[in-house]
Amino acid sequence: MKLASLKNGTRDGALIVVSRDLSRAVAAADIAPTLQSAIENWETAEPRLKALSDALNAGNAAGAFAFDAAQCASPLPRAYQWLDGSAYLSHVELVRKARGADMPKSFLEDPLMYQGSSDYFTGPLDPVIVASEDWGVDLEAEIAIITDDVPMLTTPEEARKHIKLLMLLNDTSLRHIIPPELNKGFGFLNGKGVTAFSPVAVTPDELGDAWDGAKVALPLTVHVNDEKLGEPLANVDVYFDFPRLISHATATRTLGAGTVIGSGTISNHDRSRGFCCISEKRALETVEHGKPLTPFFHFGDRVRVEMFDKEGASIFGAIDQPIQKYAR
């Protein structure tokens, strides 16, 4: 089942069900007006949404219309909670190595995770709007999950059943703002731009045998200005899978339905598959050549993030965003 939110002039959009091939869609307002409403009432909403999805894929859904990702907000246009982890320590290790810092052993014991701004997310085809190129504008291509209500002290094994939907995301990062901000010892705020998610969120069964209940065994493909930046494998070098991230997040709190948790930048130790962020490529250039060679984004540049199944079909649709200068 694939779900999306049409822009309709409200903050939360209108829930629609999208066909498996991303060509058709149908309104789901009689089941749930928004995705947040659906996830809060998943036990009753999910079977009805699935029946509508089955009818749509069979060509029997009344009121079906052509699906246009440009008309979509992120599947959750805003969320009560957005947590981003760092599951791929190869990314952390390389970036730290480039600045002459070792990775602390504590990073192997507990996931890095921060609580991000979630009052609004950017639509998948909306521009990345920033005020200055001097901020060091970068992408971070990731996978995210949406949970239902999760109790405090949930174990990794228990956490698996709370993963209801998956998405892709581009977590805009402002690399020149992040270091001095982190040096204050109080975490990210201005160093992170607005996050965009894929046009559709999918139930785990849509991934078939590429989903093992904890991670996705497919590459994540990133293009910058039509040139491939990379396609690292999302199931390789995962030090903390999604159940571990959920368990970590519930160590001292419950998670409300609609909580979004990101994997962090997909990264492999085998750098031949490329990168899911510019910063990691620059870090490798620094290690190998003594200085970074690849620039961060300029206004007018474009980023595209997409995942394909084994037959080459797009699963989530594409995040495809131009970098645009902010004008008040």
XYZ file of C-alpha atoms in Angstrom:
328
model
C 0.000 0.000 0.000
C 1.247 3.458 -0.931
C -0.051 6.634 0.688
C 0.449 10.319 -0.076
C -0.866 13.735 0.937
C -2.232 16.113 -1.663
C -1.720 19.813 -1.112
C -5.141 21.320 -0.458
C -4.459 24.616 1.286
C -4.368 23.094 4.768
C -1.332 22.315 6.908
C -1.847 18.529 6.780
C -3.011 17.945 3.203
C -5.554 15.352 2.063
C -4.825 11.629 2.319
C -4.813 9.657 -0.930
C -3.976 6.070 -1.835
C -1.534 5.689 -4.732
C -1.214 2.732 -7.109
C 1.806 0.469 -6.948
C 3.151 1.847 -10.254
C 2.644 5.463 -9.066
C 0.373 6.240 -12.002
C -3.065 6.520 -10.349
C -4.511 7.660 -7.034
C -7.812 7.859 -5.195
C -9.019 10.018 -2.313
C -9.271 8.327 1.084
C -11.211 11.035 2.947
C -14.019 8.663 3.920
C -11.435 6.515 5.756
C -9.145 9.211 7.191
C -8.822 12.874 6.210
C -5.039 12.943 6.756
C -2.166 10.507 7.141
C -1.759 11.609 10.765
C -5.377 10.640 11.402
C -4.842 7.287 9.702
C -1.718 6.427 11.700
C -3.426 7.394 14.957
C -6.248 4.971 14.113
C -4.155 2.426 12.214
C -5.867 -0.689 13.546
C -9.164 0.295 11.958
C -7.891 2.487 9.097
C -5.233 0.122 7.699
C -7.580 -2.683 6.504
C -9.906 -0.173 4.827
C -7.005 1.617 3.161
C -5.626 -1.717 1.984
C -8.988 -2.663 0.455
C -9.020 0.668 -1.384
C -5.438 0.085 -2.520
C -6.307 -3.376 -3.831
C -9.249 -1.936 -5.772
C -7.053 0.830 -7.208
C -4.349 -1.610 -8.328
C -7.022 -3.803 -9.909
C -8.475 -0.833 -11.785
C -11.739 -0.920 -9.848
C -11.503 2.189 -7.639
C -14.239 4.737 -8.260
C -12.995 8.298 -8.613
C -9.401 7.363 -9.460
C -7.273 10.089 -11.041
C -3.781 10.514 -12.472
C -1.127 10.774 -9.743
C 1.071 13.870 -9.896
C 3.895 14.052 -7.365
C 4.199 17.794 -7.988
C 0.826 18.235 -6.277
C 1.994 16.381 -3.166
C 3.234 17.575 0.164
C 5.472 15.220 2.101
C 3.355 12.228 3.203
C 3.283 13.785 6.681
C 3.420 17.529 5.879
C 4.218 18.060 9.571
C 4.779 15.669 12.458
C 4.546 15.789 16.217
C 8.035 14.315 16.407
C 10.975 13.965 13.989
C 14.046 12.092 15.195
C 17.077 11.529 12.995
C 19.620 8.849 13.846
C 23.031 7.977 12.485
C 22.856 4.277 11.701
C 25.792 4.176 9.271
C 28.967 4.717 11.266
C 31.092 4.570 8.107
C 29.748 8.064 7.405
C 30.606 9.339 10.888
C 34.033 7.690 10.829
C 35.089 9.171 7.480
C 33.857 12.690 8.226
C 35.693 12.683 11.566
C 38.839 11.226 9.975
C 38.924 14.099 7.490
C 39.226 16.574 10.350
C 41.750 14.449 12.253
C 39.372 13.163 14.909
C 38.883 9.560 15.980
C 35.442 8.081 16.449
C 34.711 7.628 20.183
C 34.051 4.051 21.306
C 30.774 5.226 22.831
C 29.429 5.693 19.282
C 29.467 1.882 18.968
C 27.242 1.460 21.999
C 24.358 3.910 21.496
C 23.067 5.553 18.318
C 23.605 9.221 17.665
C 20.177 10.848 17.417
C 18.819 14.376 17.404
C 15.327 15.836 17.593
C 14.683 17.980 14.534
C 12.218 20.652 13.522
C 8.958 19.055 12.383
C 6.403 21.879 12.278
C 6.532 21.604 8.500
C 8.311 19.474 5.920
C 9.033 20.468 2.328
C 7.148 18.759 -0.491
C 9.158 16.241 -2.555
C 9.353 18.509 -5.607
C 9.483 21.825 -3.754
C 12.716 23.860 -3.741
C 15.330 23.792 -1.006
C 15.213 27.434 0.063
C 18.268 28.914 1.799
C 19.452 32.488 2.246
C 23.158 32.043 1.494
C 25.453 29.678 -0.399
C 28.050 30.466 2.273
C 26.153 28.193 4.659
C 27.595 25.123 2.899
C 24.337 23.666 1.612
C 24.350 19.863 1.439
C 21.913 16.977 1.194
C 21.609 13.853 3.313
C 19.737 11.046 1.545
C 18.147 8.655 4.009
C 15.342 6.201 4.704
C 12.722 7.013 7.327
C 10.000 5.122 9.150
C 6.690 6.239 10.638
C 5.603 4.544 13.846
C 2.342 4.083 15.663
C 2.234 4.646 19.441
C 5.349 3.088 20.975
C 5.689 2.446 24.745
C 8.661 3.508 26.822
C 11.447 0.886 27.129
C 10.447 -0.932 23.952
C 12.980 -3.624 23.032
C 14.371 -3.922 19.501
C 12.380 -7.119 18.953
C 9.160 -5.454 20.119
C 9.924 -2.384 18.009
C 9.512 -4.228 14.709
C 5.716 -4.311 14.975
C 5.568 -0.539 15.442
C 7.061 0.235 12.008
C 4.005 1.047 9.892
C 5.333 3.042 6.927
C 8.629 3.838 5.205
C 9.726 6.885 3.199
C 12.840 8.420 1.651
C 14.101 11.799 2.759
C 16.495 14.599 1.972
C 17.724 16.124 5.214
C 19.181 19.473 4.148
C 22.326 20.214 6.149
C 24.179 23.531 6.368
C 27.739 22.307 6.861
C 29.400 25.611 7.698
C 26.870 26.353 10.431
C 26.921 22.918 12.079
C 30.452 22.804 13.637
C 30.260 26.022 15.707
C 26.719 25.105 16.703
C 27.730 21.642 17.914
C 30.692 23.136 19.760
C 28.193 24.846 22.037
C 27.317 21.367 23.303
C 23.580 21.720 22.812
C 22.887 20.073 19.428
C 21.561 21.106 16.012
C 19.177 23.948 15.324
C 20.207 26.410 12.612
C 22.557 23.866 11.020
C 19.638 21.868 9.657
C 17.406 23.155 6.860
C 13.889 21.996 6.098
C 13.523 18.258 5.466
C 11.724 16.804 2.422
C 10.236 13.325 2.170
C 9.372 11.152 -0.832
C 6.022 11.617 -2.609
C 4.641 8.411 -1.082
C 5.024 6.454 2.128
C 4.767 2.678 1.718
C 3.808 -0.183 3.985
C 6.675 -2.640 4.556
C 5.056 -5.358 2.409
C 5.548 -3.147 -0.674
C 9.289 -3.846 -0.371
C 8.827 -7.621 -0.583
C 11.922 -9.597 0.359
C 13.987 -6.388 0.323
C 12.570 -5.688 3.809
C 13.592 -7.959 6.689
C 11.739 -6.098 9.418
C 14.737 -3.937 10.270
C 16.440 -2.627 7.113
C 15.988 -2.256 3.346
C 18.173 -4.374 1.048
C 18.241 -1.975 -1.917
C 20.512 0.853 -3.095
C 19.517 4.482 -2.594
C 20.303 6.519 -5.693
C 21.321 10.187 -5.537
C 21.888 12.544 -8.458
C 23.226 16.099 -8.317
C 22.586 18.076 -11.500
C 21.872 14.816 -13.385
C 25.251 13.374 -12.380
C 25.121 10.351 -10.094
C 26.602 11.107 -6.692
C 26.112 7.557 -5.482
C 23.951 4.515 -4.876
C 25.096 2.969 -1.584
C 23.347 -0.185 -0.389
C 20.941 0.591 2.432
C 21.348 -2.810 4.119
C 25.156 -2.797 4.189
C 27.222 -1.388 7.081
C 24.093 -0.652 9.138
C 25.343 -0.492 12.697
C 21.971 0.471 14.199
C 18.881 -0.798 12.355
C 15.422 0.739 12.733
C 14.320 -1.436 15.699
C 17.516 -0.381 17.514
C 16.781 3.271 16.746
C 13.223 2.934 18.073
C 14.453 1.185 21.203
C 17.003 3.939 21.802
C 14.366 6.668 21.341
C 12.054 5.006 23.888
C 14.696 4.680 26.593
C 13.084 7.521 28.581
C 9.825 8.310 26.766
C 6.929 7.004 24.720
C 6.625 7.843 21.026
C 3.343 9.200 19.738
C 1.708 7.830 16.599
C 3.164 9.604 13.583
C 6.697 9.825 14.971
C 9.192 9.911 12.096
C 12.644 8.369 12.576
C 15.421 8.743 10.009
C 18.312 6.366 9.411
C 20.937 9.025 8.915
C 22.958 9.296 5.709
C 23.204 5.962 3.877
C 26.901 5.110 3.707
C 29.053 2.097 2.827
C 32.689 1.414 3.660
C 33.009 0.486 -0.042
C 33.246 4.008 -1.436
C 33.070 2.728 -5.029
C 29.271 2.948 -4.771
C 29.501 6.687 -4.188
C 27.817 8.863 -1.608
C 24.488 10.075 -0.251
C 25.844 13.464 0.794
C 28.437 15.863 -0.582
C 30.176 16.181 2.783
C 31.230 12.538 2.751
C 32.708 12.869 -0.740
C 34.583 15.987 0.385
C 35.866 14.101 3.433
C 37.298 11.337 1.245
C 38.903 13.943 -1.023
C 40.480 15.553 2.032
C 41.894 12.227 3.203
C 43.218 11.333 -0.258
C 44.251 14.758 -1.625
C 44.641 16.956 1.424
C 41.683 19.176 0.580
C 38.063 18.904 -0.616
C 37.509 19.294 -4.349
C 33.718 19.005 -4.692
C 31.750 22.175 -3.880
C 28.595 22.308 -1.830
C 25.390 23.363 -3.585
C 25.057 26.600 -5.524
C 21.751 28.276 -6.290
C 20.239 26.613 -9.356
C 21.716 23.203 -8.572
C 19.357 20.249 -8.284
C 19.220 17.111 -6.131
C 17.296 13.908 -6.853
C 16.841 10.993 -4.429
C 15.122 7.761 -5.479
C 14.992 4.040 -4.732
C 14.221 1.365 -7.329
C 13.081 -2.220 -6.872
C 14.881 -5.167 -8.466
C 12.871 -4.683 -11.656
C 13.863 -1.027 -11.904
C 10.540 0.497 -10.813
C 10.527 3.508 -8.516
C 9.148 2.511 -5.119
C 8.607 5.829 -3.337
C 8.698 8.244 -6.250
C 11.504 10.794 -6.455
C 12.545 13.681 -4.276
C 13.616 16.194 -6.939
C 14.500 19.639 -5.620
C 16.221 22.754 -6.985
C 18.360 24.842 -4.625
C 16.790 28.284 -4.467
C 17.748 31.579 -2.839
C 15.389 32.803 -0.156
C 13.672 36.122 -0.800
C 11.411 37.662 1.834
